[in-house]
Short mmCIF file of C-alpha atoms in Angstrom, two decimals:
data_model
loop_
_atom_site.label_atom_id
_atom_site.label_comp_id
_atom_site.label_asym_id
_atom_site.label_seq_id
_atom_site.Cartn_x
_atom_site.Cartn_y
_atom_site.Cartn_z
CA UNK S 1 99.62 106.07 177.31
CA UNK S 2 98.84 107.64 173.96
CA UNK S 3 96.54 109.96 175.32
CA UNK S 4 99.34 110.86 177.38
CA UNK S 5 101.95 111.40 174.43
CA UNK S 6 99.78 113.64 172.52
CA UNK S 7 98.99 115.82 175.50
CA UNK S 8 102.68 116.25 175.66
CA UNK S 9 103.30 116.80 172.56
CA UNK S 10 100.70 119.34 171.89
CA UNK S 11 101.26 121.04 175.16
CA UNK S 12 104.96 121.11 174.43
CA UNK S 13 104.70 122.66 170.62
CA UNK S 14 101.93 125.23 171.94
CA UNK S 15 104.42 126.65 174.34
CA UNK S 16 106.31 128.00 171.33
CA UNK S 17 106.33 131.47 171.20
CA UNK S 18 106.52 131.28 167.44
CA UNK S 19 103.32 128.92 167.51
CA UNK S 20 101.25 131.19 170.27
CA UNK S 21 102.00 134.30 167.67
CA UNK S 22 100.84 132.43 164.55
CA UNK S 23 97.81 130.95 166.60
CA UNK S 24 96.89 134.39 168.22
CA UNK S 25 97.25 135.77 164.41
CA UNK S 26 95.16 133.28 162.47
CA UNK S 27 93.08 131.13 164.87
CA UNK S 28 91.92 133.96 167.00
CA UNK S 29 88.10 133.03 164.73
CA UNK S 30 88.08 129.58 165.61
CA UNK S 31 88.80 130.69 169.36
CA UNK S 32 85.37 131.68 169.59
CA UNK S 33 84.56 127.75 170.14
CA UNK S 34 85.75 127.17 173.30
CA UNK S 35 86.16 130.79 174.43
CA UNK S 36 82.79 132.89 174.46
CA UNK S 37 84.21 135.98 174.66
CA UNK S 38 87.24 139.01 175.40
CA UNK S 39 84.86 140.81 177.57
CA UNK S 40 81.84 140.32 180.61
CA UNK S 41 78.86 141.34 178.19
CA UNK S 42 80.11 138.90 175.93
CA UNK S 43 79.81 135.89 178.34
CA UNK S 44 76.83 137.10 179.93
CA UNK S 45 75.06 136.50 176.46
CA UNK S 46 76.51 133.14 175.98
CA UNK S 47 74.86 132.63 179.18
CA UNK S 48 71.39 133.53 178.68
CA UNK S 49 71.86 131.35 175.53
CA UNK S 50 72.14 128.78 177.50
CA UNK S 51 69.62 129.36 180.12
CA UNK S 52 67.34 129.12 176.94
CA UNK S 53 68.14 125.40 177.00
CA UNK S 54 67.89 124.75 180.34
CA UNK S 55 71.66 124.79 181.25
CA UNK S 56 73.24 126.97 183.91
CA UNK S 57 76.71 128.44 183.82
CA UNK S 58 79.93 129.01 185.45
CA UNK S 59 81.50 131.91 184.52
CA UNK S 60 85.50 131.71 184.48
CA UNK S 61 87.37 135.09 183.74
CA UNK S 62 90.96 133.68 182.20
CA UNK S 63 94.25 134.67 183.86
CA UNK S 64 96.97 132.82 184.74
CA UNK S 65 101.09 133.81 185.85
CA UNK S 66 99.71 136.95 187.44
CA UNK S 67 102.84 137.88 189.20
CA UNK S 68 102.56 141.38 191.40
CA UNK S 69 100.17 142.00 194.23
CA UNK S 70 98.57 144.90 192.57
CA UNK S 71 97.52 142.87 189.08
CA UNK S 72 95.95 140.25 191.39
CA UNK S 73 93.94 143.02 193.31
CA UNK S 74 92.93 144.47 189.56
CA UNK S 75 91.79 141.07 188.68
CA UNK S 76 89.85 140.50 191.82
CA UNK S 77 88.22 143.41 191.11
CA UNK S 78 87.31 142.30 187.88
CA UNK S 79 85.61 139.31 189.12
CA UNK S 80 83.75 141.08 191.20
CA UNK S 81 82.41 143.62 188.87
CA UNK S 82 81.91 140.52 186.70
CA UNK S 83 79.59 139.29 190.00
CA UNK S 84 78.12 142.80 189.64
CA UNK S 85 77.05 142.98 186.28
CA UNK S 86 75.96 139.00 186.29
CA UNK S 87 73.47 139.85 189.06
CA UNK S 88 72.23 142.93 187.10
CA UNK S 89 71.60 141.23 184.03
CA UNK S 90 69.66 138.31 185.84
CA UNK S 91 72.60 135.51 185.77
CA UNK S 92 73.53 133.77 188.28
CA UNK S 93 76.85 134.93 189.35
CA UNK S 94 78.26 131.20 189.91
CA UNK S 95 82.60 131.91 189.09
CA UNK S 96 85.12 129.67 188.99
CA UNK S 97 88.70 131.20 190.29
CA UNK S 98 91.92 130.02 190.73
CA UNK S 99 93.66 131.49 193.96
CA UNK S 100 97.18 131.91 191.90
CA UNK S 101 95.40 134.57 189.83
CA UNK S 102 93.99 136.67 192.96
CA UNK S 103 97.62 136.16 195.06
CA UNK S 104 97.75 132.71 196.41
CA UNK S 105 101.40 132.54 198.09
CA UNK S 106 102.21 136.60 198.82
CA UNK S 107 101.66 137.86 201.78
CA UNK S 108 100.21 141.13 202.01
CA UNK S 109 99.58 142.50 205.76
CA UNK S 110 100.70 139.41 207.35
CA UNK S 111 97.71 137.62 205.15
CA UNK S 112 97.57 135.43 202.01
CA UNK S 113 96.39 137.74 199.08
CA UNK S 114 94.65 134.81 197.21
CA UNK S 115 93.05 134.26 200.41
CA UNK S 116 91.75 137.65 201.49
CA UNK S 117 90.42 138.35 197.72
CA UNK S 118 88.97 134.98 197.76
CA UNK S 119 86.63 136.10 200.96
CA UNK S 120 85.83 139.49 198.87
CA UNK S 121 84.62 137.47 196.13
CA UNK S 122 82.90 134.82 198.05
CA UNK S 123 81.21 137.60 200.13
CA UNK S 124 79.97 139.36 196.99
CA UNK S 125 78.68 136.14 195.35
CA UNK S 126 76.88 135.00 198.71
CA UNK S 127 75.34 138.04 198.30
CA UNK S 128 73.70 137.86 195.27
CA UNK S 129 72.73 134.24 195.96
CA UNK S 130 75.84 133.04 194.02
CA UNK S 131 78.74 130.18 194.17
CA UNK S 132 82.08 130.44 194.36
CA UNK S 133 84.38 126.99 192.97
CA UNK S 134 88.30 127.63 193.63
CA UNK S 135 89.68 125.95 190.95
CA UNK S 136 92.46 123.79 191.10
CA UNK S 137 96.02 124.22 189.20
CA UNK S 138 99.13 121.31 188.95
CA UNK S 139 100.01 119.26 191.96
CA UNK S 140 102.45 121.64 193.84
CA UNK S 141 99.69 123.91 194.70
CA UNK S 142 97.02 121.72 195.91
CA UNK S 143 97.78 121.38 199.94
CA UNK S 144 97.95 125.46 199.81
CA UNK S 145 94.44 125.39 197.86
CA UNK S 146 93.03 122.44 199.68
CA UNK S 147 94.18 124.82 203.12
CA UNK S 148 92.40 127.84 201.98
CA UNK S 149 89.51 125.60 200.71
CA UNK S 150 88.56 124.32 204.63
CA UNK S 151 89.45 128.15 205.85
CA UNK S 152 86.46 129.56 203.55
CA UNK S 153 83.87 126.52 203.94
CA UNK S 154 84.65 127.13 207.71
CA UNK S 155 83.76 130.74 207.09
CA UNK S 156 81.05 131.08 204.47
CA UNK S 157 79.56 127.37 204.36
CA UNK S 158 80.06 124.32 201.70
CA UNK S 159 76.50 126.43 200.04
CA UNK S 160 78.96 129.57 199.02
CA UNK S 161 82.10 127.81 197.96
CA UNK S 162 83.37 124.28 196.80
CA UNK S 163 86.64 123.63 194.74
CA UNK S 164 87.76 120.80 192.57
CA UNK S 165 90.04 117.26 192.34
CA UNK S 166 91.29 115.60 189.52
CA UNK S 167 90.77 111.80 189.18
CA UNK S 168 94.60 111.69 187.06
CA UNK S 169 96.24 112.48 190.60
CA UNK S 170 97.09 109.72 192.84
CA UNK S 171 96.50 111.75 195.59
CA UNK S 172 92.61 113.00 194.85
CA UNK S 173 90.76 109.56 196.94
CA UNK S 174 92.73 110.25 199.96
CA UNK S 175 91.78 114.36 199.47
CA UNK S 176 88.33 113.91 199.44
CA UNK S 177 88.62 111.56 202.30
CA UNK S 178 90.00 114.18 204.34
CA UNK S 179 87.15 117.15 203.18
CA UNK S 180 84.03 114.63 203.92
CA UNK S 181 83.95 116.48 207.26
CA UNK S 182 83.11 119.84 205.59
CA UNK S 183 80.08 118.25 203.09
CA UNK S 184 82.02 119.95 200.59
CA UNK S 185 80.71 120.35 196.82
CA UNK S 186 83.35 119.15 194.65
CA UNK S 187 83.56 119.13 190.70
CA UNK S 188 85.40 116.57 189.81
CA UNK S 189 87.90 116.68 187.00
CA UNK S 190 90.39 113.93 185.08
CA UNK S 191 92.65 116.56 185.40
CA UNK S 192 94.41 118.90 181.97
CA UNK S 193 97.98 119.66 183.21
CA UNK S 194 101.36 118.49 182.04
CA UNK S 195 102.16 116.26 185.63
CA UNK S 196 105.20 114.19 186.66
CA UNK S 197 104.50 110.11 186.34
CA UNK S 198 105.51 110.08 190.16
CA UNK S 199 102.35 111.93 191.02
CA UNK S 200 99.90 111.26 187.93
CA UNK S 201 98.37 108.18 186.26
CA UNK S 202 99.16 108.07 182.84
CA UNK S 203 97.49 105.62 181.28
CA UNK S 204 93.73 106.77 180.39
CA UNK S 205 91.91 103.46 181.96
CA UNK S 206 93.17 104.21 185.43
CA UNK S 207 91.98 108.09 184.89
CA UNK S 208 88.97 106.90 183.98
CA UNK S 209 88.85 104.11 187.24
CA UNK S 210 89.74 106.52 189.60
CA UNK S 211 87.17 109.57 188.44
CA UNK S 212 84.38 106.87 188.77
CA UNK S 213 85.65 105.99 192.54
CA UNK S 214 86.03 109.66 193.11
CA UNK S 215 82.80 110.68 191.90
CA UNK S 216 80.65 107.08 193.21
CA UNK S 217 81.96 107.79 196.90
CA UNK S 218 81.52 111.38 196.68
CA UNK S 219 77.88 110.84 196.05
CA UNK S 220 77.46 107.84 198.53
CA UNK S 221 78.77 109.72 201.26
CA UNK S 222 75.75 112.61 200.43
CA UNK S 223 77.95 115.33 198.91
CA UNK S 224 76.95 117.64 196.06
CA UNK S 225 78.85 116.21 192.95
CA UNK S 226 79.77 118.05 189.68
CA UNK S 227 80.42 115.35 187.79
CA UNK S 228 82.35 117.45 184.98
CA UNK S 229 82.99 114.89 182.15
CA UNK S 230 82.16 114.52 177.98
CA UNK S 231 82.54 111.28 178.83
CA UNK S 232 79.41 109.65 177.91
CA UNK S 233 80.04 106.27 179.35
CA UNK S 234 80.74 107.29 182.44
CA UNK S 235 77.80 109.78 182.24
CA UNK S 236 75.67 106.78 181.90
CA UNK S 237 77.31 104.76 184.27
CA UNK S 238 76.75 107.54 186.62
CA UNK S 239 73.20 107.88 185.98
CA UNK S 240 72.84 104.55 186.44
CA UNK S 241 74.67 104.38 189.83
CA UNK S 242 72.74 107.37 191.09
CA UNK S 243 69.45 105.19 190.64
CA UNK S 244 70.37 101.97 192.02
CA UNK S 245 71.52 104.05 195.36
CA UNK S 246 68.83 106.47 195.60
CA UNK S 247 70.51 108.97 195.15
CA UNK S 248 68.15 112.18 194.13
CA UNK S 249 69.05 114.50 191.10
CA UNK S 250 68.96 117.29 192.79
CA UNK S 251 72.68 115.62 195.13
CA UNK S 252 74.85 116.02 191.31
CA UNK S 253 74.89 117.59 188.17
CA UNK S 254 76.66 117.70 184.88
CA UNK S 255 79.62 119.88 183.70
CA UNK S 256 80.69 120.44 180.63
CA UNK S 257 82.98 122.90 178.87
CA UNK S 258 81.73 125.95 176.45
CA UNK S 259 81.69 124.96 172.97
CA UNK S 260 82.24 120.78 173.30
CA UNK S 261 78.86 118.73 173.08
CA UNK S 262 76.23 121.18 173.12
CA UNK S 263 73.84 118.19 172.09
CA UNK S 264 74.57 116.06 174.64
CA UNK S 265 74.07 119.27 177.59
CA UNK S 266 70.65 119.75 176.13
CA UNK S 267 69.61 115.92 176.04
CA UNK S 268 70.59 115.86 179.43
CA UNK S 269 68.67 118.73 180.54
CA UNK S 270 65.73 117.43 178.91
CA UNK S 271 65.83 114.12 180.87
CA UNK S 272 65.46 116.66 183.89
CA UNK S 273 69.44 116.48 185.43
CA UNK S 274 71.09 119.43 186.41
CA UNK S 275 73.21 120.21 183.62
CA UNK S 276 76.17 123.23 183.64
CA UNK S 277 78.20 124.36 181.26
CA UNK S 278 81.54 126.24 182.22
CA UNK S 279 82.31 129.14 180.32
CA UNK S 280 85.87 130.61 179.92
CA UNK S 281 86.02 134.27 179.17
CA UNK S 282 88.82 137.31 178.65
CA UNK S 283 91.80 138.21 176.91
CA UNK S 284 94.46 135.99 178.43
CA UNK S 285 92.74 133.13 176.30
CA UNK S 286 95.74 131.29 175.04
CA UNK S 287 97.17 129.23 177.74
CA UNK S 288 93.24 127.89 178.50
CA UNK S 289 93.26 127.12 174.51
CA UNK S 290 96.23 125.28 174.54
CA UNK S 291 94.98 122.80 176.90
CA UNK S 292 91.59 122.23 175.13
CA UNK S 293 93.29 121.70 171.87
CA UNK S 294 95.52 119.10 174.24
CA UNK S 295 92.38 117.00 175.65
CA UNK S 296 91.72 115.11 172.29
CA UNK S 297 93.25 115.09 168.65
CA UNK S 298 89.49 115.93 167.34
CA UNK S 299 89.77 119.52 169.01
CA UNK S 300 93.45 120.00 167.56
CA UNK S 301 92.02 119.06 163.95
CA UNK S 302 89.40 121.65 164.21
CA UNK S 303 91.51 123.97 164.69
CA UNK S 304 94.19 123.01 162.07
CA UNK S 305 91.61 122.88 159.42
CA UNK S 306 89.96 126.46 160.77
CA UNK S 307 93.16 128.06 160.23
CA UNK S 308 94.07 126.37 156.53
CA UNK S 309 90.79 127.72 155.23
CA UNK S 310 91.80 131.26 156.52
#
C-alpha cells in the first residue's frame, strides 16, 4: 500500500506544470540515466554499448498524447527510419511501440491508423530480421490493443510481433489465457500507471504473486517469456523454476530498463541467459521520466540530489 501512495504522490506532483518546467530546466543532466538519448544516433550507441556486454536492446522512441492523424503518420515514419538506420548500423532493429502514438482509435479510410502503421512497421522490422512488441498503456485501452495484437500475430506470426501484460491488473491471468492459442511472446510487466483500485492490485505482495503466476504459466505452457523485472528475487525464483521444469534458456529472457542495474544485466549475461535491456529514446522524455522517478523512492532521490548540486 505504500508503494502505492508514493506512486501517487509522485505521479500527482510531476503532473505540475510548474514542476515539469523546473525539471526540464535543471534535471535535463540527470535525464541522461534513464533516457539514452534526444535523437536515433544517440540510442544506437547506447546500444552497441551494450552489445559489448552481451545484452541486446529494445529500442523505444518516446511519444505519448499524439492527437492528429498526420503527427501519428510523422511518428511512424520515424520509427521506421529508426528501423532503417538500426539495420544500417548493425543493430538489431527490435522496437517497442505503443499503438496510441501511431493512431490507435481514428479511423482513417475506413481503417484503424494505429493499426495500419503498426503493419508498416512490423513489415519493415520483419524485414530486417527484427521484432516488433506493442506496448501496452492504462486499462481502458487494453481490449483495443489486445484486438489489434491477434490481427498482426494472425498476419505476420508470434516471431515478428508480441506485446505486453501487467501482473498489477486483475485482468492480465485471464488475458494470457485467452492469447495461448497464438504462442504469443509476451513481456511481462508489474505494470507503471496511475489505475483505479476496481481494476488494479494495490498492495505490492499481490503484484508481486500475480507476475510470478503470469510469468510461471506463461513459460509452462511453452511461450517465449520476457520476464522484465529488477526484481532479483523473483529473478531467482524464476531461474530456479525454469530448471526444475526443463524449461531451456533459450524459451525466456531478462528485461530490464536503460540506466537501472547495469550490474545485475551483465551478471546475468555472463551466466549465459538472454538478457535485454529496453532503451527509451527522443524528445518527449518527460512523461516516461515521471514514471521511473515513480517506481521507487531511490530513483526520486537521485534525482533530487542531481538537481541540488546543479
Amino acid at each position: 500500500m505504500l508503494d502505492q501512495v508514493y506512486r501517487k504522490a509522485v505521479l500527482t506532483v510531476t503532473s505540475n506544470p510548474n514542476v515539469e518546467k523546473i525539471v526540464r530546466a535543471r534535471g535535463k543532466g540527470l535525464v541522461k540515466r534513464f533516457v539514452a538519448s534526444e535523437d536515433i544516433p544517440g540510442v544506437l550507441r547506447a546500444a552497441k554499448e551494450l552489445e559489448q556486454d552481451g545484452i541486446g536492446a529494445i529500442l523505444d522512441q518516446l511519444g505519448e498524447f499524439i492527437d492528429s492523424p498526420e503527427q501519428c503518420n510523422e511518428f511512424a515514419q520515424q520509427v521506421l527510419d529508426l528501423i532503417e538506420q538500426a539495420h544500417a548500423q548493425g543493430v538489431e532493429p527490435y522496437v517497442s511501440i505503443k499503438l496510441s502514438s501511431v493512431g490507435q482509435g481514428k479511423t482513417v479510410n475506413g481503417e484503424d491508423l494505429g493499426l495500419t502503421n503498426a503493419r508498416r512497421i512490423i513489415r519493415k522490422a520483419s524485414e530486417y530480421g527484427g521484432f516488433v512488441c506493442l506496448d501496452m498503456e492504462d486499462h481502458p485501452l487494453v481490449d483495443l490493443t489486445l484486438a489489434q495484437f491477434r490481427t498482426l500475430v494472425g498476419e505476420f506470426g508470434n516471431k515478428a510481433v508480441g506485446t505486453v501484460l501487467q501482473s498489477y491488473l486483475f485482468r492480465s491471468l485471464k488475458d494470457r489465457d485467452s492469447l495461448d492459442d497464438l504462442q504469443p511472446n509476451i513481456r511481462m510487466v508489474k505494470g507503471a500507471y496511475l489505475e483505479p483500485e476496481t481494476v488494479a492490485y494495490k498492495d505490492k505482495a499481490d503484484v508481486d504473486a500475480n507476475y510470478r503466476r503470469l510469468v510461471y504459466q506463461h513459460m509452462k505452457a511453452g511461450n517465449y517469456t520476457n520476464v522484465a523485472t529488477h526484481d532479483e528475487k523473483i529473478i531467482d525464483d524464476v531461474k530456479h523454476f525454469a530448471l526444475i521444469h526443463d524449461i531451456p534458456r533459450d524459451q525466456f529472457e531478462f528485461q530490464m530498463l536503460y540506466g537501472i542495474r547495469r550490474d545485475l544485466q551483465k551478471d546475468l549475461a555472463m551466466q549465459g541467459y538472454r538478457v535485454r535491456t529496453y532503451i527509451a529514446y527522443g524528445p518527449a522524455w518527460y512523461p516516461y521520466f515521471t514514471r521511473r522517478i515513480a517506481e521507487t523512492p531511490r530513483n526520486a532521490l537521485f534525482i533530487v540530489k542531481g538537481m541540488l548540486k546543479g
